[in-house]
Each structure stands twice: as C-alpha cells, then as structure tokens.
Amino acid sequence: MKQQRTCGEALTALLEAYGVDTVFGIPGVHTIELYRGFKDANIQHITPRHEQGAGFMADGYARVKGKPGVCYIITGPGMTNIVTAMGQAMQDSIPMLVISSVNRTAQLAMGEGRLHELPNQLAITKGVSRYNHTLLNVDNLPKVLAQAFAVFSSQRPGPVHIEIPIDVLAQDASHIDMTPWPMPAPPAANPQSIDAAAALLASAERPLMILGGGARHASKPAQALAEKLAMPIVNTCNGKGVVPSSHPLCIGSTPSHPAIREEIEQHADVVIAVGTELAETDYDFFFLGDLAMQGKLIRIDIDNGQLLRNHRPDVPVLADASLSLAAINSQILEEKSSKMDAAVARCKAIQDKTLDMKKATYADFFATLTDTLGDCVIVGDSTQPAYYAQAYYETHHTARYFHSTTGYGTLGYAFPAAIGAALASPETPVIGLTGDGGGQFSLSEIISAVDAQVPVIYIVWNNSGHGEIRRFMDDANVTRTGVDITSPDYAALAAAMGCASATVNSLEDLKASLLAAKQHAGPFLIQLNEDALGCGYAF
C-alpha cells in the first residue's frame, strides 16, 4: 500500500527538486506539517531566534548564493515579524520565498479570535511581495510554486509569499506530479531598442556606464562594451564588483559624491544605466537633490515600471541586463580603443576629486580586514564604517560587500544576514559588521550562529549609542534625545551564548583577533571601540 504524502511533505520535496538546500524558520504549532517531509529531504534547517532574523538570513544567503532564500513562517505574529525583512529584500530586489501557514480554510476572515488570527494576512504582505498567493487546493501546489520560481528566473526578483491553510497542509498530495516546471528564461530586448541604444553610444564623445545590482550577472558583457567604447564605469553599492575595481575604467562606487554627480549630470553626453533605480539611497546620500542629467540616457531594466521612475530615459530597454549589453555590443562595429588612454586619465581625475572625504583610519580598518582574511564577504548594518564602505570600499567580485543602508535601511541586518551569507559560501570568510546600537536589534541571532556552528566573524563597531542619528541631531541643533543609549558588553554577551569573543582597541589587536577567528570552527565576535581608533564620523 502506497504511503500517503501530505501537502507539507510534497512542498518540501518540490522545493528540493527546484534546488533549495537550506530553509530558515522557527517551527510552531501551525507549521508542524511543513516539517514532516524534512526526514526524507536533503535540506538543512536553520532556526533563528526571531522571524525577522529568518528573513535577513534568507536575504544574505540569496545575495551570495545567487538563488532564492527560503523561509518557513508561522501564522500571524510570524508574518508580521518577517515583513521588515521582506521590505529590505523588496527594496534591493533580492529573491526570497516565504512559505507561511494560515488559519483553516473555514475559519479565514471570520474574526472569531482563533490562535494567531489576522483579518487578512495577504494584505499585510502585499506591499512587500512580487507575488502573493493563498493555496486553497492542494492540486494547485505545483502551479503556484512554478509561478514563484518564475519570478526569480525571469522577472525583477524580490520576495514571494505563499500562505497555506493548516487543513490544506495536512491534505493528501500523493497524486500530484512532483516534476518541477520548466522555467522561463529572462527576456531579450526589442531589436529597435537595441539599435537605438547602440546608435547613441556609437555617436557619443563622452559616454558613461552606471552598473547597479540588476547588472550582477552581466560582468562580461558590461566590461566588453566599456572597453570597446573606452567608457568609464560607475557602480552603485549593490553593483560593487560587477566589473573589478582594479579595472582602469572603473571610477568607483560613490555616485553620491559631488564630483561623480557632476560627471553624470554635466559632462557625460550619453549615460547607459544598467539595472539601477537611479534612486536617493545610491545617488543622493548627502541629500544634494535628485540627479539632473543634461546628456542622453539609456536605461536597461527587467522591470518595465522601473524604466519610467526617477529619470526619463531617451532609450528605455526592457530586458535582461546581460542579454541587452551583449546585443548592443554586437551592433557597435567601431572600436574606440584609441581613446582608452584619455578615458583612463578621465577616470583617474574623477577619482582624485573624490578623495576629499576619504579617511585614513577607516581605510586602514578595511585594509586590515582584507589583508588578514584575503577574499572575504562583508555584510554591513547601518553603522559608520558601512557608510564609509558604501563610498570607498571596492571589491573584485560581486556579492563581496552589501549592506542594508542602500535600500530599506533597516537596523539589525548584519547579525542574521551574515549567517545566511556564510551558509551560502562556507569556503569564504564572512564578516558581519554592525554598530552597537543596530546590533541590539538582533543580537540574539548570535546564538543561532552558535547552534548552526557557522564560522561567521562578527565585528561590533562600538560608539556608545546611535552615532549617526546623534550627529544629525547635533547638526540640526536638536537636543540629543534617545540616542545616547546604554550599550552592552558584546564580548561578554557573546561568551555567555557560547560564541568566542574578544575586545580590541587597535588595528594590531584587530588583526590578531581576525587570525584567531579565521582558525575558529564556529562564530567569533570582535568588539571594537571606535574612540580607541580615533575615527569619528564617516563623512
């Protein structure tokens, strides 16, 4: 007699068939059926201490692994807890699959005071989801998962939420086809759009390329086109490493700096912006106002709505970044390599103008990290060194630096997101960089790293409170209120949670602790006192 497979078991098996190897979640009374299939699945389960932590872990995992992070979430409070993490992933276009339970079908929208009941769970997640669905019939499970993974493979990615009533989770799914559906490929561009973009670039005297997070998979065609046209490259924070920072045409990742804004606005006669929102968090970090480009603008994006936001394009190209850049390159026959020396000199001149805000102590801090650990991933929170890194820390590969401040701007991101990043790339050292204020939002996730024995290195930048907001209050002549908070002894807290720890007061001590952390089997926390380094504010 064939053993019955429940909907919950079928879901886990189907996720494994789609390539899922890790699930982040906190089991609850409403999600028991989601866990029935784990005994037969080759999927590791990571248990955070808060559902927001689950979402941030999935976010960090997705950025480094390049495939969706998956969460199993309880009805009601579990969903309201994870919404902030979904908002962060939505803002940065990070693929995340949130599977939640919901009350039984006959109880939905009845308002009878059931455990974990919400009037409308989908309404809460609608604004932070690319696709949002309630599974009411077990037969539709393969179709609904296919819709979810199609978002990740062929559209602008972001969170997907699928809720399943408790009674549906327990239904017999033995009869459904467990074969994953074939996924659509990302769209190629309209030939007329490619022709128009190529013509503009071919005629340009001073072209400029901007690469955002949507260009993460377009490294080769982006570099090839830039070299053919002797075209300087600016990248956003989420576009760090799309073209290696060592490339002579790379200006850097400081598009908010007045010197680079001046190049974009006044000197470039054609700007090709690839996979970037052209939004405040990347281009107006200093609140100078929106960009006002005088040259022509080509925009490439996989989201048709995004092509028409923030700046009017002269040529909008709706398509995958890699396919579009390769197609444009094939249409440009004349190479402008004779202009390469002048373009490199132009890049160098712009870079020199951006050095006015560079601070040696911060530069030395990041140099200590990379010199000691080599190729590593740094996951930043809203903290002073992360603001500095947004402008001046460069990488040679994608997904080597990211943080929460260029999108939704949440606090408490680094502790859990670094866990996800370390699980996605266990062979690469991963640093979770947080401030002492932001760290208090999610410090309980340190013990999640201990449980999973994830070798993440935490660095807590301690400036005794919410330093950035303190500065804003001072600059606005507002009496400091609520910012000089008490910060715990993170090293002692980490030790109490079974995490190795150290407190350092110099870069020499930091290097020694990094070496010890690199050799340690599990997580390692380093508390660094800002005053001892004499850094002060980043900008």
Coordinates of C-alpha atoms in Angstrom, one line a residue:
M1 CA 0.0 0.0 0.0
K2 CA 1.4 3.4 -1.1
Q3 CA 2.2 5.7 1.8
Q4 CA 0.2 8.9 1.8
R5 CA 2.2 12.2 1.2
T6 CA 0.7 15.3 2.7
C7 CA 0.8 18.7 1.1
G8 CA 3.5 19.8 3.6
E9 CA 5.7 16.8 2.6
A10 CA 5.1 17.4 -1.1
L11 CA 6.1 21.1 -0.7
T12 CA 9.4 20.2 0.9
A13 CA 10.1 17.6 -1.8
L14 CA 9.2 20.1 -4.6
L15 CA 11.5 22.8 -3.1
E16 CA 14.4 20.3 -3.1
A17 CA 13.6 19.5 -6.7
Y18 CA 13.9 23.2 -7.5
G19 CA 17.3 23.3 -5.9
V20 CA 16.6 24.5 -2.4
D21 CA 19.2 23.3 0.1
T22 CA 18.5 25.5 3.1
V23 CA 15.4 26.6 4.9
F24 CA 15.2 29.3 7.6
G25 CA 12.4 29.0 10.1
I26 CA 11.0 28.7 13.6
P27 CA 8.6 25.7 14.0
G28 CA 5.3 26.4 15.5
V29 CA 2.0 24.7 16.2
H30 CA 0.6 25.8 12.9
T31 CA 3.6 24.7 10.8
I32 CA 4.2 21.2 12.1
E33 CA 3.0 19.7 8.8
L34 CA 5.6 21.8 6.9
Y35 CA 8.3 19.9 8.8
R36 CA 7.0 16.3 8.2
G37 CA 9.0 16.0 5.0
F38 CA 12.4 17.0 6.3
K39 CA 13.3 13.5 7.4
D40 CA 13.4 12.5 3.7
A41 CA 14.8 15.7 2.3
N42 CA 18.4 16.8 1.8
I43 CA 17.7 20.3 3.1
Q44 CA 19.3 21.8 6.1
H45 CA 17.1 23.7 8.5
I46 CA 18.4 26.8 10.4
T47 CA 16.5 28.1 13.4
P48 CA 16.8 31.8 14.1
R49 CA 15.6 33.4 17.3
H50 CA 13.1 35.7 15.5
E51 CA 11.3 35.6 12.2
Q52 CA 12.8 38.9 11.1
G53 CA 16.2 37.1 11.6
A54 CA 14.9 34.3 9.3
G55 CA 14.2 36.8 6.6
F56 CA 17.6 38.6 6.9
M57 CA 19.3 35.2 6.8
A58 CA 17.5 34.3 3.6
D59 CA 18.4 37.7 2.2
G60 CA 22.1 37.2 2.9
Y61 CA 22.0 33.7 1.6
A62 CA 20.3 34.8 -1.6
R63 CA 22.8 37.6 -2.3
V64 CA 25.8 35.3 -2.0
K65 CA 24.4 32.1 -3.4
G66 CA 22.5 33.7 -6.3
K67 CA 19.3 31.7 -5.7
P68 CA 16.3 32.4 -3.5
G69 CA 16.5 32.2 0.3
V70 CA 13.5 30.2 1.7
C71 CA 11.7 30.7 5.0
Y72 CA 9.0 28.7 6.8
I73 CA 7.0 31.1 8.9
I74 CA 4.1 30.7 11.4
T75 CA 0.7 32.3 11.0
G76 CA 0.1 35.8 12.4
P77 CA 2.9 37.1 14.5
G78 CA 5.5 35.2 12.5
M79 CA 4.3 37.0 9.4
T80 CA 4.2 40.4 11.0
N81 CA 7.7 39.8 12.3
I82 CA 9.2 38.9 8.9
V83 CA 7.6 41.8 7.0
T84 CA 10.5 44.2 7.7
A85 CA 13.0 41.7 6.2
M86 CA 10.7 41.3 3.2
G87 CA 10.7 45.0 2.8
Q88 CA 14.5 45.1 2.8
A89 CA 14.6 42.3 0.1
M90 CA 11.9 44.0 -1.9
Q91 CA 13.8 47.3 -2.0
D92 CA 17.1 45.6 -3.1
S93 CA 15.4 43.1 -5.5
I94 CA 16.6 40.0 -3.6
P95 CA 14.9 36.7 -4.3
M96 CA 13.1 35.3 -1.2
L97 CA 10.4 32.7 -0.8
V98 CA 8.3 32.9 2.3
I99 CA 6.1 29.9 2.9
S100 CA 3.6 30.5 5.8
S101 CA 0.7 28.8 7.4
V102 CA -2.6 30.5 7.9
N103 CA -5.8 29.5 9.8
R104 CA -8.0 26.7 8.5
T105 CA -10.0 27.4 5.3
A106 CA -13.4 27.5 7.0
Q107 CA -12.0 30.0 9.6
L108 CA -10.5 32.6 7.2
A109 CA -11.8 36.1 7.6
M110 CA -14.3 35.0 10.3
G111 CA -12.8 37.2 13.1
E112 CA -13.5 34.6 15.8
G113 CA -10.3 35.1 17.8
R114 CA -8.5 32.0 16.6
L115 CA -4.9 31.5 17.6
H116 CA -2.6 33.7 15.5
E117 CA -5.6 35.0 13.5
L118 CA -5.3 38.1 11.3
P119 CA -8.1 39.6 9.3
N120 CA -6.1 39.3 6.1
Q121 CA -2.6 38.0 6.2
L122 CA -2.1 38.6 2.4
A123 CA -3.0 42.2 2.7
I124 CA -0.1 42.7 5.2
T125 CA 2.5 41.2 2.8
K126 CA 1.1 42.6 -0.5
G127 CA 3.3 45.7 -0.4
V128 CA 6.5 43.7 0.2
S129 CA 5.9 40.8 -2.3
R130 CA 6.3 40.4 -6.1
Y131 CA 3.8 37.5 -5.9
N132 CA 1.4 36.8 -3.1
H133 CA -1.0 33.8 -3.0
T134 CA -3.2 31.6 -0.8
L135 CA -3.1 27.9 -1.7
L136 CA -6.7 26.7 -1.3
N137 CA -6.4 23.5 -3.3
V138 CA -3.5 21.0 -2.9
D139 CA -3.8 20.2 -6.7
N140 CA -2.5 23.7 -7.4
L141 CA 0.7 23.4 -5.4
P142 CA 3.0 22.7 -8.4
K143 CA 1.4 25.6 -10.4
V144 CA 1.9 28.0 -7.5
L145 CA 5.5 27.1 -6.9
A146 CA 6.1 27.4 -10.6
Q147 CA 4.8 30.9 -10.5
A148 CA 7.1 31.7 -7.6
F149 CA 10.2 30.4 -9.2
A150 CA 9.3 32.2 -12.5
V151 CA 9.6 35.5 -10.6
F152 CA 13.1 34.5 -9.6
S153 CA 14.2 33.3 -13.0
S154 CA 12.7 35.8 -15.4
Q155 CA 11.4 39.0 -13.7
R156 CA 12.7 41.6 -11.3
P157 CA 13.3 39.4 -8.3
G158 CA 12.0 40.0 -4.8
P159 CA 10.1 38.3 -2.0
V160 CA 7.3 35.9 -2.9
H161 CA 4.7 34.9 -0.2
I162 CA 2.7 31.7 -0.3
E163 CA 0.3 31.0 2.6
I164 CA -1.3 27.6 3.1
P165 CA -4.2 27.0 5.5
I166 CA -3.5 24.4 8.2
D167 CA -6.1 22.0 6.9
V168 CA -4.7 22.2 3.3
L169 CA -1.2 21.5 4.6
A170 CA -2.4 18.1 6.0
Q171 CA -4.3 17.1 2.9
D172 CA -3.3 14.1 0.7
A173 CA -0.9 15.2 -2.1
S174 CA 0.2 11.7 -3.1
H175 CA -1.4 12.2 -6.5
I176 CA 0.2 15.4 -7.6
D177 CA 3.0 15.5 -10.2
M178 CA 6.3 16.2 -8.4
T179 CA 8.2 17.3 -11.5
P180 CA 9.4 20.9 -11.4
W181 CA 8.0 23.0 -14.2
P182 CA 10.5 24.4 -16.8
M183 CA 11.3 28.0 -16.0
P184 CA 11.1 30.8 -18.5
A185 CA 14.4 32.5 -19.4
P186 CA 14.8 36.2 -18.8
P187 CA 13.6 38.4 -21.7
A188 CA 15.7 39.7 -24.5
A189 CA 15.3 43.3 -25.7
N190 CA 13.3 44.6 -28.6
P191 CA 15.7 44.9 -31.6
Q192 CA 14.6 48.5 -32.3
S193 CA 15.6 49.4 -28.7
I194 CA 19.0 47.8 -29.1
D195 CA 19.6 49.7 -32.4
A196 CA 18.7 53.0 -30.8
A197 CA 20.9 52.4 -27.8
A198 CA 23.8 51.3 -30.0
A199 CA 23.4 54.3 -32.2
L200 CA 23.5 56.7 -29.3
L201 CA 26.6 55.1 -27.8
A202 CA 28.4 54.9 -31.1
S203 CA 28.0 58.7 -31.6
A204 CA 28.9 59.6 -28.0
E205 CA 32.0 61.6 -27.3
R206 CA 32.0 61.2 -23.6
P207 CA 29.9 58.1 -22.7
L208 CA 29.5 56.8 -19.1
M209 CA 28.2 53.5 -17.8
I210 CA 26.4 53.0 -14.5
L211 CA 26.0 49.5 -13.1
G212 CA 23.5 48.7 -10.4
G213 CA 22.5 45.5 -8.6
G214 CA 20.5 44.4 -11.6
A215 CA 23.7 44.0 -13.5
R216 CA 25.2 41.5 -11.1
H217 CA 25.1 38.7 -13.8
A218 CA 26.3 40.9 -16.6
S219 CA 30.0 41.3 -15.8
K220 CA 31.5 40.1 -19.1
P221 CA 29.3 42.0 -21.5
A222 CA 29.5 45.1 -19.4
Q223 CA 33.3 45.1 -19.4
A224 CA 33.4 44.2 -23.1
L225 CA 31.2 47.1 -24.0
A226 CA 33.0 49.6 -21.8
E227 CA 36.4 48.6 -23.3
K228 CA 35.1 48.8 -26.9
L229 CA 33.9 52.3 -26.3
A230 CA 36.6 53.4 -23.8
M231 CA 33.7 54.2 -21.5
P232 CA 34.3 54.9 -17.7
I233 CA 32.2 52.9 -15.3
V234 CA 30.4 53.9 -12.1
N235 CA 28.9 51.3 -9.9
T236 CA 26.3 51.5 -7.1
C237 CA 26.8 49.8 -3.8
N238 CA 24.9 46.7 -4.9
G239 CA 26.8 46.8 -8.2
K240 CA 30.2 46.6 -6.5
G241 CA 32.5 44.1 -8.3
V242 CA 30.3 43.7 -11.5
V243 CA 33.4 45.0 -13.2
P244 CA 36.5 44.5 -10.9
S245 CA 37.5 47.7 -9.1
S246 CA 41.1 47.2 -10.4
H247 CA 39.9 47.8 -14.0
P248 CA 41.3 51.1 -15.2
L249 CA 37.9 52.2 -16.4
C250 CA 36.3 51.9 -13.0
I251 CA 35.7 55.2 -11.3
G252 CA 34.3 53.6 -8.1
S253 CA 31.1 53.2 -6.2
T254 CA 30.5 56.8 -5.0
P255 CA 27.7 58.1 -7.3
S256 CA 26.6 60.4 -4.5
H257 CA 29.9 62.3 -4.4
P258 CA 29.6 65.7 -6.0
A259 CA 32.5 65.0 -8.4
I260 CA 30.8 61.9 -9.8
R261 CA 27.4 63.5 -9.8
E262 CA 29.0 66.4 -11.8
E263 CA 30.3 63.9 -14.4
I264 CA 26.9 62.2 -14.6
E265 CA 24.9 65.4 -14.8
Q266 CA 27.1 67.8 -16.8
H267 CA 29.9 66.1 -18.7
A268 CA 28.7 62.7 -19.9
D269 CA 26.9 63.2 -23.2
V270 CA 25.4 59.6 -23.1
V271 CA 24.8 57.7 -19.9
I272 CA 23.9 54.0 -20.0
A273 CA 22.3 53.0 -16.7
V274 CA 22.0 49.2 -16.2
G275 CA 19.9 47.6 -13.5
T276 CA 19.8 50.6 -11.3
E277 CA 16.9 52.6 -9.8
L278 CA 18.8 55.9 -10.0
A279 CA 17.3 56.5 -6.6
E280 CA 18.2 58.5 -3.5
T281 CA 20.0 55.9 -1.5
D282 CA 22.7 55.5 -4.1
Y283 CA 22.8 58.9 -5.8
D284 CA 21.8 61.3 -3.1
F285 CA 23.4 60.0 0.0
F286 CA 24.3 63.6 1.0
F287 CA 20.8 65.0 0.2
L288 CA 22.0 67.2 -2.6
G289 CA 18.8 66.7 -4.7
D290 CA 17.8 64.4 -7.5
L291 CA 20.2 63.9 -10.5
A292 CA 19.6 66.3 -13.3
M293 CA 21.3 64.8 -16.4
Q294 CA 22.0 67.0 -19.4
G295 CA 23.1 64.2 -21.7
K296 CA 21.1 61.4 -23.2
L297 CA 20.0 58.5 -21.0
I298 CA 19.8 54.8 -21.9
R299 CA 18.1 52.7 -19.3
I300 CA 18.2 48.9 -19.2
D301 CA 16.0 47.1 -16.7
I302 CA 14.0 43.9 -16.5
D303 CA 11.1 45.8 -14.8
N304 CA 9.1 48.0 -17.1
G305 CA 7.8 50.2 -14.3
Q306 CA 11.3 50.9 -13.1
L307 CA 12.3 52.2 -16.6
L308 CA 10.0 55.2 -16.0
R309 CA 10.8 56.1 -12.4
N310 CA 13.2 58.8 -11.1
H311 CA 14.6 59.8 -14.6
R312 CA 13.1 60.0 -18.0
P313 CA 15.1 57.8 -20.4
D314 CA 15.8 58.7 -24.1
V315 CA 16.0 55.0 -24.8
P316 CA 14.3 52.5 -22.4
V317 CA 15.4 48.9 -22.9
L318 CA 13.1 46.3 -21.2
A319 CA 15.2 43.2 -20.9
D320 CA 17.8 41.2 -19.1
A321 CA 21.0 43.2 -18.5
S322 CA 23.4 40.6 -19.8
L323 CA 21.5 39.9 -23.0
S324 CA 21.0 43.6 -23.6
L325 CA 24.6 44.6 -23.2
A326 CA 25.8 41.7 -25.4
A327 CA 23.3 42.8 -28.1
I328 CA 24.3 46.4 -28.0
N329 CA 28.0 45.4 -28.2
S330 CA 27.3 43.3 -31.3
Q331 CA 25.7 46.4 -33.0
I332 CA 28.7 48.7 -32.4
L333 CA 31.3 47.9 -35.1
E334 CA 33.8 50.6 -34.5
E335 CA 36.1 50.2 -31.5
K336 CA 37.3 53.4 -29.8
S337 CA 40.4 51.8 -28.2
S338 CA 42.4 54.9 -29.4
K339 CA 40.5 56.9 -26.8
M340 CA 41.4 54.5 -24.0
D341 CA 44.3 56.5 -22.6
A342 CA 42.2 59.6 -22.4
A343 CA 39.3 57.7 -20.8
V344 CA 41.6 56.2 -18.1
A345 CA 43.0 59.6 -17.4
R346 CA 39.4 60.9 -17.1
C347 CA 38.7 58.2 -14.6
K348 CA 41.8 58.9 -12.6
A349 CA 41.0 62.7 -12.5
I350 CA 37.5 62.0 -11.2
Q351 CA 38.7 59.5 -8.6
D352 CA 41.2 62.1 -7.3
K353 CA 38.4 64.5 -6.8
T354 CA 36.5 62.0 -4.6
L355 CA 39.4 61.6 -2.1
D356 CA 38.5 64.7 -0.1
M357 CA 36.2 62.7 2.2
K358 CA 38.3 59.6 2.4
K359 CA 39.6 59.0 5.9
A360 CA 42.8 57.1 6.5
T361 CA 41.6 55.4 9.7
Y362 CA 38.6 53.9 8.0
A363 CA 40.7 52.9 5.0
D364 CA 43.2 51.2 7.4
F365 CA 40.3 49.4 9.1
F366 CA 39.1 47.8 5.8
A367 CA 42.6 47.2 4.6
T368 CA 43.2 45.2 7.9
L369 CA 40.2 43.1 7.1
T370 CA 41.2 42.2 3.6
D371 CA 44.9 42.0 4.2
T372 CA 44.3 39.5 7.0
L373 CA 41.4 37.4 5.6
G374 CA 42.0 37.8 1.8
D375 CA 39.0 37.4 -0.4
C376 CA 36.0 37.8 2.0
V377 CA 32.4 38.8 2.2
I378 CA 31.4 41.8 4.3
V379 CA 27.8 42.2 5.4
G380 CA 27.1 45.6 6.8
D381 CA 24.4 47.1 9.0
S382 CA 23.5 50.8 9.4
T383 CA 26.8 51.8 11.1
Q384 CA 29.5 54.4 10.5
P385 CA 32.1 52.1 8.7
A386 CA 29.3 50.8 6.5
Y387 CA 28.5 54.3 5.3
Y388 CA 32.2 54.8 4.6
A389 CA 32.3 51.5 2.8
Q390 CA 29.4 52.4 0.5
A391 CA 31.7 55.1 -0.9
Y392 CA 35.2 53.8 -0.7
Y393 CA 35.3 50.0 -0.1
E394 CA 35.7 48.3 -3.5
T395 CA 35.6 44.6 -4.5
H396 CA 36.9 42.5 -7.4
H397 CA 33.8 40.2 -7.4
T398 CA 30.1 40.7 -6.9
A399 CA 28.4 39.8 -3.6
R400 CA 31.5 40.6 -1.6
Y401 CA 30.1 43.6 0.0
F402 CA 26.5 44.6 0.7
H403 CA 24.5 46.2 3.5
S404 CA 21.1 47.4 4.5
T405 CA 21.6 51.2 4.1
T406 CA 21.1 51.5 0.4
G407 CA 17.6 50.2 0.3
Y408 CA 15.1 49.9 3.1
G409 CA 17.7 51.0 5.6
T410 CA 16.7 48.6 8.4
L411 CA 18.7 48.1 11.6
G412 CA 19.6 44.7 12.9
Y413 CA 20.5 43.3 9.5
A414 CA 24.1 42.2 9.8
F415 CA 24.0 39.6 12.6
P416 CA 21.5 37.3 10.8
A417 CA 22.3 38.2 7.2
A418 CA 25.9 37.2 7.7
I419 CA 24.7 33.8 8.8
G420 CA 22.9 33.3 5.5
A421 CA 26.0 34.6 3.6
A422 CA 28.3 32.1 5.4
L423 CA 26.0 29.2 4.8
A424 CA 25.9 30.2 1.1
S425 CA 29.7 30.3 0.7
P426 CA 31.3 28.3 3.6
E427 CA 34.7 28.4 1.9
T428 CA 34.8 32.2 2.0
P429 CA 35.4 34.2 5.3
V430 CA 32.3 36.2 6.1
I431 CA 32.2 39.3 8.3
G432 CA 29.0 40.7 9.9
L433 CA 29.8 44.4 10.6
T434 CA 27.3 46.1 12.9
G435 CA 27.2 49.1 15.3
D436 CA 26.5 48.7 19.0
G437 CA 23.1 50.4 18.5
G438 CA 21.9 48.4 15.5
G439 CA 23.3 45.2 16.9
Q440 CA 20.9 45.3 19.8
F441 CA 18.0 44.8 17.3
S442 CA 19.1 41.2 16.6
L443 CA 21.9 40.2 19.0
S444 CA 20.0 37.1 19.9
E445 CA 20.9 35.7 16.4
I446 CA 24.5 35.2 17.7
I447 CA 23.3 32.1 19.4
S448 CA 21.7 30.9 16.1
A449 CA 25.2 31.0 14.6
V450 CA 26.4 29.0 17.6
D451 CA 23.7 26.4 17.2
A452 CA 24.5 26.0 13.5
Q453 CA 28.3 26.3 14.0
V454 CA 28.5 28.9 11.2
P455 CA 32.0 30.3 11.1
V456 CA 30.9 33.9 10.7
I457 CA 33.1 36.7 12.1
Y458 CA 31.1 39.5 13.9
I459 CA 32.6 42.9 14.3
V460 CA 30.7 45.3 16.6
W461 CA 31.7 48.9 15.9
N462 CA 31.1 50.5 19.4
N463 CA 30.5 54.2 19.5
S464 CA 28.2 54.1 22.6
G465 CA 24.8 54.6 21.1
H466 CA 23.2 55.7 17.8
G467 CA 26.1 57.7 16.5
E468 CA 24.7 58.6 13.1
I469 CA 21.4 60.0 14.5
R470 CA 23.4 61.7 17.2
R471 CA 25.2 63.6 14.5
F472 CA 22.0 64.5 12.7
M473 CA 20.6 65.9 15.9
D474 CA 23.7 67.9 16.6
D475 CA 23.8 69.3 13.0
A476 CA 20.1 70.3 13.3
N477 CA 20.6 71.9 16.7
V478 CA 18.2 69.4 18.3
T479 CA 18.9 68.4 21.9
R480 CA 20.1 64.8 21.9
T481 CA 17.2 62.6 22.9
G482 CA 17.1 58.8 22.8
V483 CA 20.4 58.4 21.1
D484 CA 22.9 58.0 24.0
I485 CA 21.6 54.6 24.9
T486 CA 23.4 52.0 27.0
S487 CA 25.3 49.5 25.0
P488 CA 26.1 46.1 26.4
D489 CA 29.4 44.4 26.6
Y490 CA 29.1 42.4 23.4
A491 CA 32.1 40.3 24.1
A492 CA 30.7 39.2 27.4
L493 CA 27.2 38.6 25.9
A494 CA 28.8 36.5 23.1
A495 CA 30.7 34.4 25.5
A496 CA 27.5 33.8 27.5
M497 CA 25.9 32.5 24.3
G498 CA 28.9 30.1 23.6
C499 CA 30.4 32.3 21.0
A500 CA 34.2 33.0 21.1
S501 CA 34.9 36.7 21.5
A502 CA 37.4 39.4 22.0
T503 CA 37.6 43.2 22.6
V504 CA 40.2 45.2 20.6
N505 CA 41.4 48.7 20.9
S506 CA 43.8 48.9 17.9
L507 CA 44.2 47.6 14.4
E508 CA 47.1 45.4 15.6
D509 CA 44.7 43.8 18.1
L510 CA 42.1 43.5 15.4
K511 CA 44.5 41.6 13.1
A512 CA 45.4 39.2 15.8
S513 CA 41.7 38.5 16.6
L514 CA 40.8 38.1 12.9
L515 CA 43.5 35.5 12.6
A516 CA 42.1 33.7 15.7
A517 CA 38.6 33.9 14.3
K518 CA 39.7 32.5 10.9
Q519 CA 41.0 29.4 12.7
H520 CA 38.0 29.0 14.9
A521 CA 35.4 26.4 14.0
G522 CA 32.3 28.4 14.9
P523 CA 31.3 32.1 15.2
F524 CA 33.7 34.6 16.6
L525 CA 32.7 38.2 17.8
I526 CA 35.1 41.1 18.0
Q527 CA 34.1 44.2 19.8
L528 CA 36.0 47.3 18.6
N529 CA 35.9 50.6 20.4
E530 CA 35.6 53.5 17.9
D531 CA 37.2 56.0 20.3
A532 CA 40.4 53.9 20.5
L533 CA 40.8 54.2 16.7
G534 CA 40.0 57.9 16.6
C535 CA 37.7 57.5 13.6
G536 CA 34.8 59.8 14.5
Y537 CA 32.1 60.2 11.8
A538 CA 32.5 58.7 8.4
F539 CA 31.5 61.9 6.5

